[in-house]
Tab-separated table of C-alpha atoms and ligand atoms in Angstrom:
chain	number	residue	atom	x	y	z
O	23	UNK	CA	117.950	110.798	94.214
O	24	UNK	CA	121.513	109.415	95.339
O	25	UNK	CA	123.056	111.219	98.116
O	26	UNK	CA	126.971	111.641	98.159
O	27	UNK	CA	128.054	108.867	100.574
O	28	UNK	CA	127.278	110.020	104.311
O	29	UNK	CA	129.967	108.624	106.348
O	30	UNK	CA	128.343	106.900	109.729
O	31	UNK	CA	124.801	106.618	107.573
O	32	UNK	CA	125.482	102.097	106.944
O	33	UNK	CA	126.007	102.350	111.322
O	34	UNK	CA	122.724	104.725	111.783
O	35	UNK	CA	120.248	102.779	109.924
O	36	UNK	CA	121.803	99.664	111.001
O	37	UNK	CA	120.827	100.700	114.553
O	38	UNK	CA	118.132	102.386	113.780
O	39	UNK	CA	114.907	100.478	115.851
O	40	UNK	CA	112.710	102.120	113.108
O	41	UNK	CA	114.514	100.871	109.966
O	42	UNK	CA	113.409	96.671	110.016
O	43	UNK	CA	116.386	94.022	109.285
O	44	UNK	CA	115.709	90.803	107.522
O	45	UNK	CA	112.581	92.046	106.168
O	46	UNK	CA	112.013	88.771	104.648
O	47	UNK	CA	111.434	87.126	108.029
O	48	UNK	CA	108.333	89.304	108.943
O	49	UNK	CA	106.645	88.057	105.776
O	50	UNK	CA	102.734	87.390	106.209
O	51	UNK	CA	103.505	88.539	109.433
O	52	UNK	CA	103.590	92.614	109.553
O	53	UNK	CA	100.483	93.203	111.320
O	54	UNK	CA	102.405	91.363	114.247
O	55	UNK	CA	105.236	94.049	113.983
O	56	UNK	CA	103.115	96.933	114.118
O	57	UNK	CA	100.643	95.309	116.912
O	58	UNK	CA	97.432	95.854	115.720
O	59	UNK	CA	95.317	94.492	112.330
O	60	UNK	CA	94.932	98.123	110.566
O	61	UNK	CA	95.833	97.995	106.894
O	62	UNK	CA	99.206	98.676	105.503
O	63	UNK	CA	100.562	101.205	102.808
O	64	UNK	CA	103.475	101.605	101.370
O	65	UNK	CA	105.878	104.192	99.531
O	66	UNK	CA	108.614	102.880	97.233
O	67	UNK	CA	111.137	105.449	96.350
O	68	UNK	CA	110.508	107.280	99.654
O	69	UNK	CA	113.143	109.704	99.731
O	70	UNK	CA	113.812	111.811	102.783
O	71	UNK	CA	110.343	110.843	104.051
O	72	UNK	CA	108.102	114.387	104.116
O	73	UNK	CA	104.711	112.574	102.489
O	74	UNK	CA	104.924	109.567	104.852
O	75	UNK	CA	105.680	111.585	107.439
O	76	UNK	CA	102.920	113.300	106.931
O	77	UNK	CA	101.308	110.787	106.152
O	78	UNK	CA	101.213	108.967	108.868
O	79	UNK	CA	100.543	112.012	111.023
O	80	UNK	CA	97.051	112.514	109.737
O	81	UNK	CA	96.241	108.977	109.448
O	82	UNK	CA	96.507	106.766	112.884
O	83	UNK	CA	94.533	104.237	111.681
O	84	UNK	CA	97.025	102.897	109.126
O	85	UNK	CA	100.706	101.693	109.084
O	86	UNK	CA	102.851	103.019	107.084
O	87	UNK	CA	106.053	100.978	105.863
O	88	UNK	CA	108.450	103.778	103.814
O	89	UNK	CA	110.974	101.893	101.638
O	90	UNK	CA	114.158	103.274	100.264
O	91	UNK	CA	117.247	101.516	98.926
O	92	UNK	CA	120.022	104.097	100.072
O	93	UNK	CA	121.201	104.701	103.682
O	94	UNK	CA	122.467	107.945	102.451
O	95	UNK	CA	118.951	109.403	101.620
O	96	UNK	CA	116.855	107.123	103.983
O	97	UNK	CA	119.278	108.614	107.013
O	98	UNK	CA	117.467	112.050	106.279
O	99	UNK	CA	114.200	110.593	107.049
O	100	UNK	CA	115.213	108.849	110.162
O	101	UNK	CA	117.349	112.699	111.089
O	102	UNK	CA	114.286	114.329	110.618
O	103	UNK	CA	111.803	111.949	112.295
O	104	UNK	CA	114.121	112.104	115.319
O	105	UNK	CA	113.601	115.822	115.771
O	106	UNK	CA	109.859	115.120	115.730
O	107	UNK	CA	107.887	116.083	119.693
O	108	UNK	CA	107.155	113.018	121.597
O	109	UNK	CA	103.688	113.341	121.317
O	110	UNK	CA	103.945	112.787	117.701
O	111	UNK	CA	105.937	109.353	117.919
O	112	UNK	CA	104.571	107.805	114.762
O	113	UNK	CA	104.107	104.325	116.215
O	114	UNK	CA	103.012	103.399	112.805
O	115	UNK	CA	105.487	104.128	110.699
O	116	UNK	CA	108.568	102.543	109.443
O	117	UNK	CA	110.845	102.574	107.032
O	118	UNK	CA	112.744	99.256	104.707
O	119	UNK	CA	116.249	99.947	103.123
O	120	UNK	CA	116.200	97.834	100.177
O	121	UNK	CA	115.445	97.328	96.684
O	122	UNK	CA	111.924	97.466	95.568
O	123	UNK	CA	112.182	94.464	92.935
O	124	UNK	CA	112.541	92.553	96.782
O	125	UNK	CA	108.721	93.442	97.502
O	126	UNK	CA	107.276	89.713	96.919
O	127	UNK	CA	109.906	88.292	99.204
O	128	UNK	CA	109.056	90.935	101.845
O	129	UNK	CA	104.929	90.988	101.880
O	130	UNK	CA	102.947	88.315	101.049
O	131	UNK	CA	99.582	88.441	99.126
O	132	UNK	CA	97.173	90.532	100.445
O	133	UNK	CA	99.283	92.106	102.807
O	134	UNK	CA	99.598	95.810	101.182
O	135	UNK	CA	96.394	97.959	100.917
O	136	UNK	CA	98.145	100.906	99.106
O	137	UNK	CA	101.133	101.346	97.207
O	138	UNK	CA	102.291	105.319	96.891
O	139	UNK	CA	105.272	105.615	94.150
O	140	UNK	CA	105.889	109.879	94.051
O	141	UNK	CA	108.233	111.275	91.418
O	142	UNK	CA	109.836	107.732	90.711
O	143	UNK	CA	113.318	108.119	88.951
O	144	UNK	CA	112.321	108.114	85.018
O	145	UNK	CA	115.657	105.973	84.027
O	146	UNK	CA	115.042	107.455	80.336
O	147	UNK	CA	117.130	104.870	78.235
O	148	UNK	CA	115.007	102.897	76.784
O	149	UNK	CA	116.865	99.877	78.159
O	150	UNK	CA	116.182	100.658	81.509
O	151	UNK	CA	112.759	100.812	80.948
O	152	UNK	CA	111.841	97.897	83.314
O	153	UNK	CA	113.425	99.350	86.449
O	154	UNK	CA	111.098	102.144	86.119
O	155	UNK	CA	108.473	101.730	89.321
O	156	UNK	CA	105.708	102.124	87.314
O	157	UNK	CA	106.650	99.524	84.385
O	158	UNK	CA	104.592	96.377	83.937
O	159	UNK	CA	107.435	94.154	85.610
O	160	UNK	CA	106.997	96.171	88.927
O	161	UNK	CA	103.374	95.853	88.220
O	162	UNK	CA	103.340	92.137	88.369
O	163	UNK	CA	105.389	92.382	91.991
O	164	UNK	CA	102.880	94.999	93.218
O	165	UNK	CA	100.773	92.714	92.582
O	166	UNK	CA	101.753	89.812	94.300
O	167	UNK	CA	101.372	91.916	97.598
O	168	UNK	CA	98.326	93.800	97.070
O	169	UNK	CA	94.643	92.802	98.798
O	170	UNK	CA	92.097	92.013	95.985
O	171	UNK	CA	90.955	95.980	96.141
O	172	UNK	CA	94.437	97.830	96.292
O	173	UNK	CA	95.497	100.415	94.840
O	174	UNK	CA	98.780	101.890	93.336
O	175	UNK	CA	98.978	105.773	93.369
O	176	UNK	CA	101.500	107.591	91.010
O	177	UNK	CA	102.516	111.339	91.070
O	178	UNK	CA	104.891	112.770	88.926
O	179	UNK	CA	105.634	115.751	86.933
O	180	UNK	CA	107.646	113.864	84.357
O	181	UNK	CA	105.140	113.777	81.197
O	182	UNK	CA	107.306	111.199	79.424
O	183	UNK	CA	106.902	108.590	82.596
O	184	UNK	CA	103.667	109.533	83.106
O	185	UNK	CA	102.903	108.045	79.373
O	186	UNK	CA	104.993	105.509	79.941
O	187	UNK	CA	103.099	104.711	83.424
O	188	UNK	CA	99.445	104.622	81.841
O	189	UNK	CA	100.782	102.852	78.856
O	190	UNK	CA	102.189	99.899	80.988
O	191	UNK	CA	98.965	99.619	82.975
O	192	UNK	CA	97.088	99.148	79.854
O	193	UNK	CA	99.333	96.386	79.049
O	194	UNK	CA	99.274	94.646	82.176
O	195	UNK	CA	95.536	95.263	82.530
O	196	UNK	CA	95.375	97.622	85.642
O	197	UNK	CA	92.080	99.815	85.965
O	198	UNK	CA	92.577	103.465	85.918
O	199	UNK	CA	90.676	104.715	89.216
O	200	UNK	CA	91.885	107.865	89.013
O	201	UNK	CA	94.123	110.001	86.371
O	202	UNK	CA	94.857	113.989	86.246
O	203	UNK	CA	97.114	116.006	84.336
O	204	UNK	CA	97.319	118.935	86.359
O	205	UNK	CA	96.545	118.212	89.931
O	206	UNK	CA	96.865	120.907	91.863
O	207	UNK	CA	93.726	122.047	89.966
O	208	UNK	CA	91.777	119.579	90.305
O	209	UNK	CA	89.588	119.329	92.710
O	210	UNK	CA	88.118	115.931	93.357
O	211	UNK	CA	91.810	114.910	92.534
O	212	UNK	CA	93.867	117.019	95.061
O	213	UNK	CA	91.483	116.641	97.677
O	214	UNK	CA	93.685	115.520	100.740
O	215	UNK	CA	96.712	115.619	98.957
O	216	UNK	CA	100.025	115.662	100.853
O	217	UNK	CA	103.008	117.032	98.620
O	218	UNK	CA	106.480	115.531	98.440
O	219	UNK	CA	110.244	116.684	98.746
O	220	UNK	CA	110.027	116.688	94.534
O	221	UNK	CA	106.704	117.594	94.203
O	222	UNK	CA	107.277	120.967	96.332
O	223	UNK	CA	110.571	121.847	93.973
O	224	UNK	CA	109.042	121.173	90.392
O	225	UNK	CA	105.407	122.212	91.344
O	226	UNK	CA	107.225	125.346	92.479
O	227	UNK	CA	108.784	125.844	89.451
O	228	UNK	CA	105.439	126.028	87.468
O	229	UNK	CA	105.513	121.828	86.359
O	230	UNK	CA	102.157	120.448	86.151
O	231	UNK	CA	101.904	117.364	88.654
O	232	UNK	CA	100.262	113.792	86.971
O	233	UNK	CA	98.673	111.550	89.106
O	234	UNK	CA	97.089	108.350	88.244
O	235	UNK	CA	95.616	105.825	90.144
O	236	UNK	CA	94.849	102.084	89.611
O	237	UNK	CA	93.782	99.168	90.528
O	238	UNK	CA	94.061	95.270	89.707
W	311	SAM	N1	109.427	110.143	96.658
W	311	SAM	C1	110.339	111.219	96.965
W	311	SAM	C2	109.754	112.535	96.527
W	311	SAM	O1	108.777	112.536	95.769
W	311	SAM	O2	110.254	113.583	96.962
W	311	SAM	C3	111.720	110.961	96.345
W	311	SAM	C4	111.777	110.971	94.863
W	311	SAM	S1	113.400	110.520	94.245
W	311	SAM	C5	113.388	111.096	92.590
W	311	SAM	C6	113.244	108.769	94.007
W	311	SAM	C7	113.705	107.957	95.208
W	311	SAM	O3	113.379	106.602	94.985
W	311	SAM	C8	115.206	108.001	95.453
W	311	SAM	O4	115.471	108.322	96.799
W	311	SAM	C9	115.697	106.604	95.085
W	311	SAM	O5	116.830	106.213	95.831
W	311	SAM	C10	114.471	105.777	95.389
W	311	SAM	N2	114.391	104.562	94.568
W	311	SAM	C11	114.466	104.507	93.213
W	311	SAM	N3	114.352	103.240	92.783
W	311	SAM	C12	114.197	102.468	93.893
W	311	SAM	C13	114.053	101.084	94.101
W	311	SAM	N4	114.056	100.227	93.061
W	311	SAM	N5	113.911	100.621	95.362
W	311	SAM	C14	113.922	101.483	96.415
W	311	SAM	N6	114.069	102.826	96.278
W	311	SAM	C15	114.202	103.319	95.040
């Protein structure tokens, strides 16, 4: 998703108390920022923000970090957090602006719990292959920031990434957890679930939604 250029969105997220600068300082150091010790997960690719939002509502008990490389699109996720009742403040959640091949310089290792990538963008040309979230080079980064247990989540309703996804953890050596090709029927599966911005739209539309989920 690239939003047209918002005018004013660089200043907003610049000031934005939510949205951290120099990420790379906090590293090792994140439970500090939030205050407390309770785990940390993260979604990469976040989009306007509805499933961390959400997110974050129904679990307390865990921080929530979204991360999004475009002030255009992560400005809709501050706009609507803003409009949010006081009472629902969301002191544990918030929100990086950068590139997610910067993840190692940002956490250190064991610092992430869970990893959330929903409806990543599929860059089809084969020689894009390794900017795809889910491709063994982001692998090896998630890695570096996951605890011993953690676990990447993927949800898509693109079958050809999907493949590609559960292809490249075979080839990094990843356990599959989890791994559905229709979830919104399955039960044990969509337990819990809490739909995205793109998983609303295609599910909508009739799309199947794939989910795997995996572990080091
Ligand atoms: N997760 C949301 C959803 O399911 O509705 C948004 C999906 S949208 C197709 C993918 C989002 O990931 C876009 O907003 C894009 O800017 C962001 N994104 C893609 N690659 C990224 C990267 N390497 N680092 C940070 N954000 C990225």
């Amino acid at each position: 998703m690239r939003l047209r250029n918002i005018p004013g969105a660089d200043e907003v997220i610049r000031n934005c108390d939510w949205v951290i600068k120099e990420p790379a300082d906090k590293k090792g150091k994140w439970n500090t920022v939030f205050g407390n010790e309770n785990p940390i997960h993260i979604e990469v690719g976040m989009g306007k923000g509805q499933f961390i939002t959400e997110m974050a509502k129904r679990n307390p008990q865990i921080n929530y970090i979204g991360i999004e490389r475009y002030t255009s699109v992560l400005l809709r996720a501050v706009q609507k957090r803003e409009q949010l009742p006081t009472e629902e403040a969301l002191p544990n959640l918030l929100y990086l602006c950068i590139d997610a091949s910067e993840l190692p310089e940002i956490f250190a290792k064991d610092e992430v719990a869970k990893i959330y990538l929903n409806f990543s963008d599929p860059w089809p040309k084969d020689r894009h292959a390794r900017r795809r979230l889910p491709s063994k080079e982001f692998l090896a980064r998630y890695d570096q920031i996951l605890v011993p247990d953690g676990k990447v989540e993927f949800k898509t309703d693109n079958c050809g990434l999907f493949d590609f996804a559960l292809e490249q953890r075979e080839i990094a050596g990843w356990n599959l957890d989890g791994c559905t090709f229709d979830l919104h029927h399955d039960e044990n599966m969509n337990e819990g679930n809490v739909m995205t911005e793109y998983e609303e739209k295609f599910s909508s539309m009739g799309n199947p939604i794939y989910k795997m989920i995996i572990s080091r």
